[in-house]
CSV table of C-alpha atoms in Angstrom, one decimal:
chain,number,residue,atom,x,y,z
A,1,ASP,CA,-13.8,17.2,-20.0
A,2,THR,CA,-13.8,15.3,-16.7
A,3,ALA,CA,-11.0,16.7,-14.6
A,4,VAL,CA,-9.8,18.6,-11.5
A,5,SER,CA,-9.7,22.3,-12.3
A,6,GLN,CA,-8.2,25.2,-10.4
A,7,THR,CA,-8.3,28.9,-10.6
A,8,PRO,CA,-6.4,31.1,-10.9
A,9,LYS,CA,-3.4,29.4,-12.7
A,10,TYR,CA,-1.1,32.2,-11.5
A,11,LEU,CA,-1.5,34.5,-8.5
A,12,VAL,CA,0.9,37.4,-7.7
A,13,THR,CA,0.2,39.3,-4.6
A,14,GLN,CA,1.8,41.4,-1.8
A,15,MET,CA,2.8,40.3,1.6
A,16,GLY,CA,0.0,40.6,4.2
A,17,ASN,CA,-2.8,40.2,1.7
A,18,ASP,CA,-5.6,37.6,1.9
A,19,LYS,CA,-6.2,35.4,-1.2
A,20,SER,CA,-8.2,32.3,-2.2
A,21,ILE,CA,-7.6,29.5,-4.7
A,22,LYS,CA,-10.6,27.6,-6.0
A,23,CYS,CA,-10.8,23.9,-6.9
A,24,GLU,CA,-13.5,22.0,-8.6
A,25,GLN,CA,-13.7,18.3,-9.6
A,26,ASN,CA,-16.3,16.7,-11.8
A,27,LEU,CA,-15.1,13.2,-11.3
A,28,GLY,CA,-17.7,12.4,-8.7
A,29,HIS,CA,-15.0,11.8,-6.1
A,30,ASP,CA,-15.7,11.9,-2.4
A,31,THR,CA,-12.4,13.3,-1.1
A,32,MET,CA,-10.4,16.4,-2.1
A,33,TYR,CA,-6.9,17.5,-1.1
A,34,TRP,CA,-4.6,20.4,-1.1
A,35,TYR,CA,-0.9,19.9,-1.7
A,36,LYS,CA,2.0,22.4,-1.7
A,37,GLN,CA,5.0,22.0,-3.9
A,38,ASP,CA,7.9,24.2,-2.9
A,39,SER,CA,10.8,25.6,-5.0
A,40,LYS,CA,12.7,22.4,-4.6
A,41,LYS,CA,9.7,20.5,-6.1
A,42,PHE,CA,8.9,18.8,-2.8
A,43,LEU,CA,5.2,17.9,-2.7
A,44,LYS,CA,3.5,17.9,0.7
A,45,ILE,CA,0.0,17.3,1.8
A,46,MET,CA,-1.8,20.2,3.5
A,47,PHE,CA,-5.4,19.1,3.9
A,48,SER,CA,-7.7,16.3,3.0
A,49,TYR,CA,-11.4,16.6,3.2
A,50,ASN,CA,-14.5,14.6,2.6
A,51,ASN,CA,-18.0,15.3,3.7
A,52,LYS,CA,-17.3,13.9,7.1
A,53,GLU,CA,-13.8,14.8,8.1
A,54,LEU,CA,-11.2,17.4,7.7
A,55,ILE,CA,-7.6,16.1,8.2
A,56,ILE,CA,-5.0,18.8,8.6
A,57,ASN,CA,-1.3,18.4,8.3
A,58,GLU,CA,0.0,19.7,11.7
A,59,THR,CA,2.8,21.7,10.0
A,60,VAL,CA,0.3,23.9,8.1
A,61,PRO,CA,-0.1,27.4,9.7
A,62,ASN,CA,-3.6,28.3,10.7
A,63,ARG,CA,-3.5,31.2,8.2
A,64,PHE,CA,-4.4,28.5,5.7
A,65,SER,CA,-8.0,27.3,5.8
A,66,PRO,CA,-9.9,25.0,3.4
A,67,LYS,CA,-13.5,25.7,2.6
A,68,SER,CA,-15.9,23.3,0.9
A,69,PRO,CA,-19.2,24.6,-0.3
A,70,ASP,CA,-20.1,21.2,-1.6
A,71,LYS,CA,-18.6,17.8,-2.5
A,72,ALA,CA,-17.2,19.0,-5.8
A,73,HIS,CA,-15.4,22.1,-4.5
A,74,LEU,CA,-12.6,22.6,-2.1
A,75,ASN,CA,-11.2,26.2,-1.9
A,76,LEU,CA,-8.1,27.3,-0.1
A,77,HIS,CA,-8.1,30.6,1.7
A,78,ILE,CA,-4.8,32.1,2.9
A,79,ASN,CA,-4.7,35.0,5.3
A,80,SER,CA,-1.8,37.4,5.9
A,81,LEU,CA,0.4,36.0,3.1
A,82,GLU,CA,4.1,35.6,3.7
A,83,LEU,CA,7.1,35.3,1.4
A,84,GLY,CA,7.4,31.7,2.3
A,85,ASP,CA,4.0,30.9,1.0
A,86,SER,CA,5.3,31.3,-2.5
A,87,ALA,CA,4.8,27.8,-4.1
A,88,VAL,CA,2.7,25.8,-6.5
A,89,TYR,CA,-0.5,24.6,-4.9
A,90,PHE,CA,-2.2,21.5,-6.2
A,91,CYS,CA,-5.7,20.4,-5.6
A,92,ALA,CA,-6.4,16.7,-6.0
A,93,SER,CA,-9.3,14.3,-5.6
A,94,SER,CA,-10.0,10.6,-5.1
A,95,GLN,CA,-12.8,8.2,-4.6
A,96,VAL,CA,-13.1,7.2,-0.9
A,97,ASP,CA,-12.6,3.5,-1.6
A,98,ARG,CA,-9.8,4.1,-4.1
A,99,GLU,CA,-6.3,5.5,-3.3
A,100,GLU,CA,-5.4,7.0,-6.7
A,101,LYS,CA,-5.3,10.7,-6.5
A,102,PHE,CA,-5.9,12.9,-9.5
A,103,PHE,CA,-4.3,16.3,-9.5
A,104,GLY,CA,-5.4,19.6,-10.9
A,105,PRO,CA,-3.1,21.8,-13.0
A,106,GLY,CA,-1.7,23.8,-10.1
A,107,THR,CA,-1.8,27.4,-9.0
A,108,ARG,CA,1.5,29.2,-8.9
A,109,LEU,CA,1.4,31.7,-6.0
A,110,THR,CA,4.1,34.4,-5.8
A,111,VAL,CA,4.2,36.6,-2.7
A,112,LEU,CA,6.2,39.8,-3.2
B,1,GLN,CA,8.7,11.4,10.9
B,2,LYS,CA,7.6,9.3,8.0
B,3,GLU,CA,9.9,9.7,5.0
B,4,VAL,CA,10.2,8.7,1.4
B,5,GLU,CA,13.7,8.9,0.0
B,6,GLN,CA,14.7,9.1,-3.7
B,7,ASN,CA,17.9,10.0,-5.4
B,8,SER,CA,17.2,13.4,-7.0
B,9,GLY,CA,19.4,12.8,-10.0
B,10,PRO,CA,19.6,13.7,-12.8
B,11,LEU,CA,19.6,10.1,-14.0
B,12,SER,CA,20.6,10.0,-17.6
B,13,VAL,CA,19.7,7.0,-19.7
B,14,PRO,CA,20.2,6.4,-23.5
B,15,GLU,CA,17.1,6.1,-25.6
B,16,GLY,CA,16.0,2.5,-25.9
B,17,ALA,CA,17.6,1.4,-22.6
B,18,ILE,CA,16.0,0.5,-19.3
B,19,ALA,CA,15.6,3.3,-16.8
B,20,SER,CA,15.6,2.2,-13.2
B,21,LEU,CA,14.2,4.5,-10.5
B,22,ASN,CA,14.4,3.6,-6.8
B,23,CYS,CA,12.7,4.7,-3.6
B,24,THR,CA,12.9,3.7,0.1
B,25,TYR,CA,10.4,4.5,2.8
B,26,SER,CA,10.7,4.7,6.5
B,27,ASP,CA,7.2,3.6,7.7
B,28,ARG,CA,7.3,-0.2,7.8
B,29,GLY,CA,3.5,-0.4,8.1
B,30,SER,CA,2.9,1.4,4.8
B,31,GLN,CA,0.5,-0.5,2.6
B,32,SER,CA,0.3,1.2,-0.8
B,33,PHE,CA,2.8,2.7,-3.1
B,34,PHE,CA,2.6,5.0,-6.1
B,35,TRP,CA,4.7,6.3,-8.9
B,36,TYR,CA,3.8,9.7,-10.4
B,37,ARG,CA,5.4,11.4,-13.4
B,38,GLN,CA,5.6,15.2,-13.4
B,39,TYR,CA,6.7,17.1,-16.5
B,40,SER,CA,8.2,20.6,-15.9
B,41,GLY,CA,5.4,23.1,-15.1
B,42,LYS,CA,2.7,20.4,-15.1
B,43,SER,CA,0.8,18.5,-12.4
B,44,PRO,CA,1.7,15.0,-11.2
B,45,GLU,CA,0.2,12.2,-13.2
B,46,LEU,CA,-0.3,8.7,-11.8
B,47,ILE,CA,1.7,6.0,-13.7
B,48,MET,CA,1.3,3.0,-11.5
B,49,PHE,CA,0.4,1.8,-8.0
B,50,ILE,CA,1.4,-1.4,-6.2
B,51,TYR,CA,0.2,-3.0,-3.0
B,52,SER,CA,1.7,-6.5,-2.9
B,53,ASN,CA,5.3,-7.7,-2.8
B,54,GLY,CA,6.7,-8.5,-6.2
B,55,ASP,CA,6.4,-7.0,-9.7
B,56,LYS,CA,3.5,-5.3,-11.4
B,57,GLU,CA,3.7,-4.6,-15.2
B,58,ASP,CA,1.8,-2.2,-17.3
B,59,GLY,CA,3.1,-1.7,-20.8
B,60,ARG,CA,6.7,-0.4,-20.7
B,61,PHE,CA,6.5,0.2,-16.9
B,62,THR,CA,7.2,-2.3,-14.1
B,63,ALA,CA,6.8,-1.5,-10.5
B,64,GLN,CA,8.6,-3.6,-7.9
B,65,LEU,CA,7.9,-3.7,-4.2
B,66,ASN,CA,9.9,-5.3,-1.4
B,67,LYS,CA,8.2,-4.6,1.9
B,68,ALA,CA,10.9,-6.4,3.9
B,69,SER,CA,13.5,-4.0,2.5
B,70,GLN,CA,11.1,-1.1,2.4
B,71,TYR,CA,12.0,-0.5,-1.2
B,72,VAL,CA,10.0,0.4,-4.3
B,73,SER,CA,11.3,0.7,-7.8
B,74,LEU,CA,10.1,1.6,-11.2
B,75,LEU,CA,11.6,0.2,-14.4
B,76,ILE,CA,10.9,1.9,-17.8
B,77,ARG,CA,11.8,-0.4,-20.7
B,78,ASP,CA,12.6,0.9,-24.2
B,79,SER,CA,13.0,4.5,-22.8
B,80,GLN,CA,11.8,7.3,-25.0
B,81,PRO,CA,12.7,11.0,-24.9
B,82,SER,CA,9.1,11.6,-23.9
B,83,ASP,CA,9.8,9.7,-20.7
B,84,SER,CA,12.1,12.6,-19.6
B,85,ALA,CA,10.4,14.0,-16.5
B,86,THR,CA,10.6,14.0,-12.7
B,87,TYR,CA,9.3,10.7,-11.2
B,88,LEU,CA,7.8,11.0,-7.7
B,89,CYS,CA,7.5,8.0,-5.4
B,90,ALA,CA,4.5,8.3,-3.0
B,91,VAL,CA,3.4,6.2,0.0
B,92,ASN,CA,0.1,6.0,1.8
B,93,PRO,CA,1.2,6.1,5.5
B,94,ALA,CA,0.4,3.2,7.8
B,95,GLY,CA,-2.4,3.5,10.2
B,96,HIS,CA,-4.7,5.3,7.8
B,97,SER,CA,-7.9,3.9,6.5
B,98,GLY,CA,-6.5,3.6,3.0
B,99,GLY,CA,-9.9,4.7,1.9
B,100,GLY,CA,-8.7,7.8,0.2
B,101,ALA,CA,-9.2,10.4,2.9
B,102,ASP,CA,-5.5,10.5,3.6
B,103,GLY,CA,-2.8,12.4,1.9
B,104,LEU,CA,0.2,10.7,0.3
B,105,THR,CA,3.8,11.2,1.5
B,106,PHE,CA,5.9,12.0,-1.5
B,107,GLY,CA,9.6,11.7,-2.1
B,108,LYS,CA,11.4,14.6,-3.6
B,109,GLY,CA,11.5,13.0,-7.0
B,110,THR,CA,14.1,11.7,-9.4
B,111,HIS,CA,14.8,13.8,-12.5
B,112,LEU,CA,15.1,11.4,-15.5
B,113,ILE,CA,16.7,12.4,-18.8
B,114,ILE,CA,16.4,10.1,-21.8
B,115,GLN,CA,19.2,10.9,-24.2
B,116,PRO,CA,18.3,10.5,-27.9
């Protein structure tokens, strides 16, 4: 299936830990994104990345860092997890000359 | 701060009726507008996008854009119980390339309930 996939689907961890979420797209898209959806269902952009440019939302703490080994993957690494990081994290992708974003299934992160 | 505003609802509509969802945005220079549907526990799914003033129809869905009023709407005709979901309005902020390297600004969504 052509899609945006994420692993893991659920992630439960303790405060202070470091964790990563992986994202892969096989749509041949040029640009990938990370969005955060909080408990009130508000969806906010965190990062967008293509092979030339990383755009960071200025409200994102520097504990969050995207890492892209290649065009089809954009992983999200989070250091020193805090309670407020609990949310659903969505990866998305798009073609550089198209604005439609396609979302992955989401990773529900719970920090205890 | 660029914002997208939606009534959170819930908006309750009888089956077979027209559901009307509304959205306003603050950035007057915004160029592209999107409606996503999100079922509970699922990811957002693109329904429609619109760039020009006026109406755009796709099946039972019609998107309407009025840039002068900074207003976007989505009409769902012949509403079905399967249309029950949260509908997210999203805007591509002005000043961006529009070439896809930019994140969308989302509203908080309207929860729609279609009553059988």
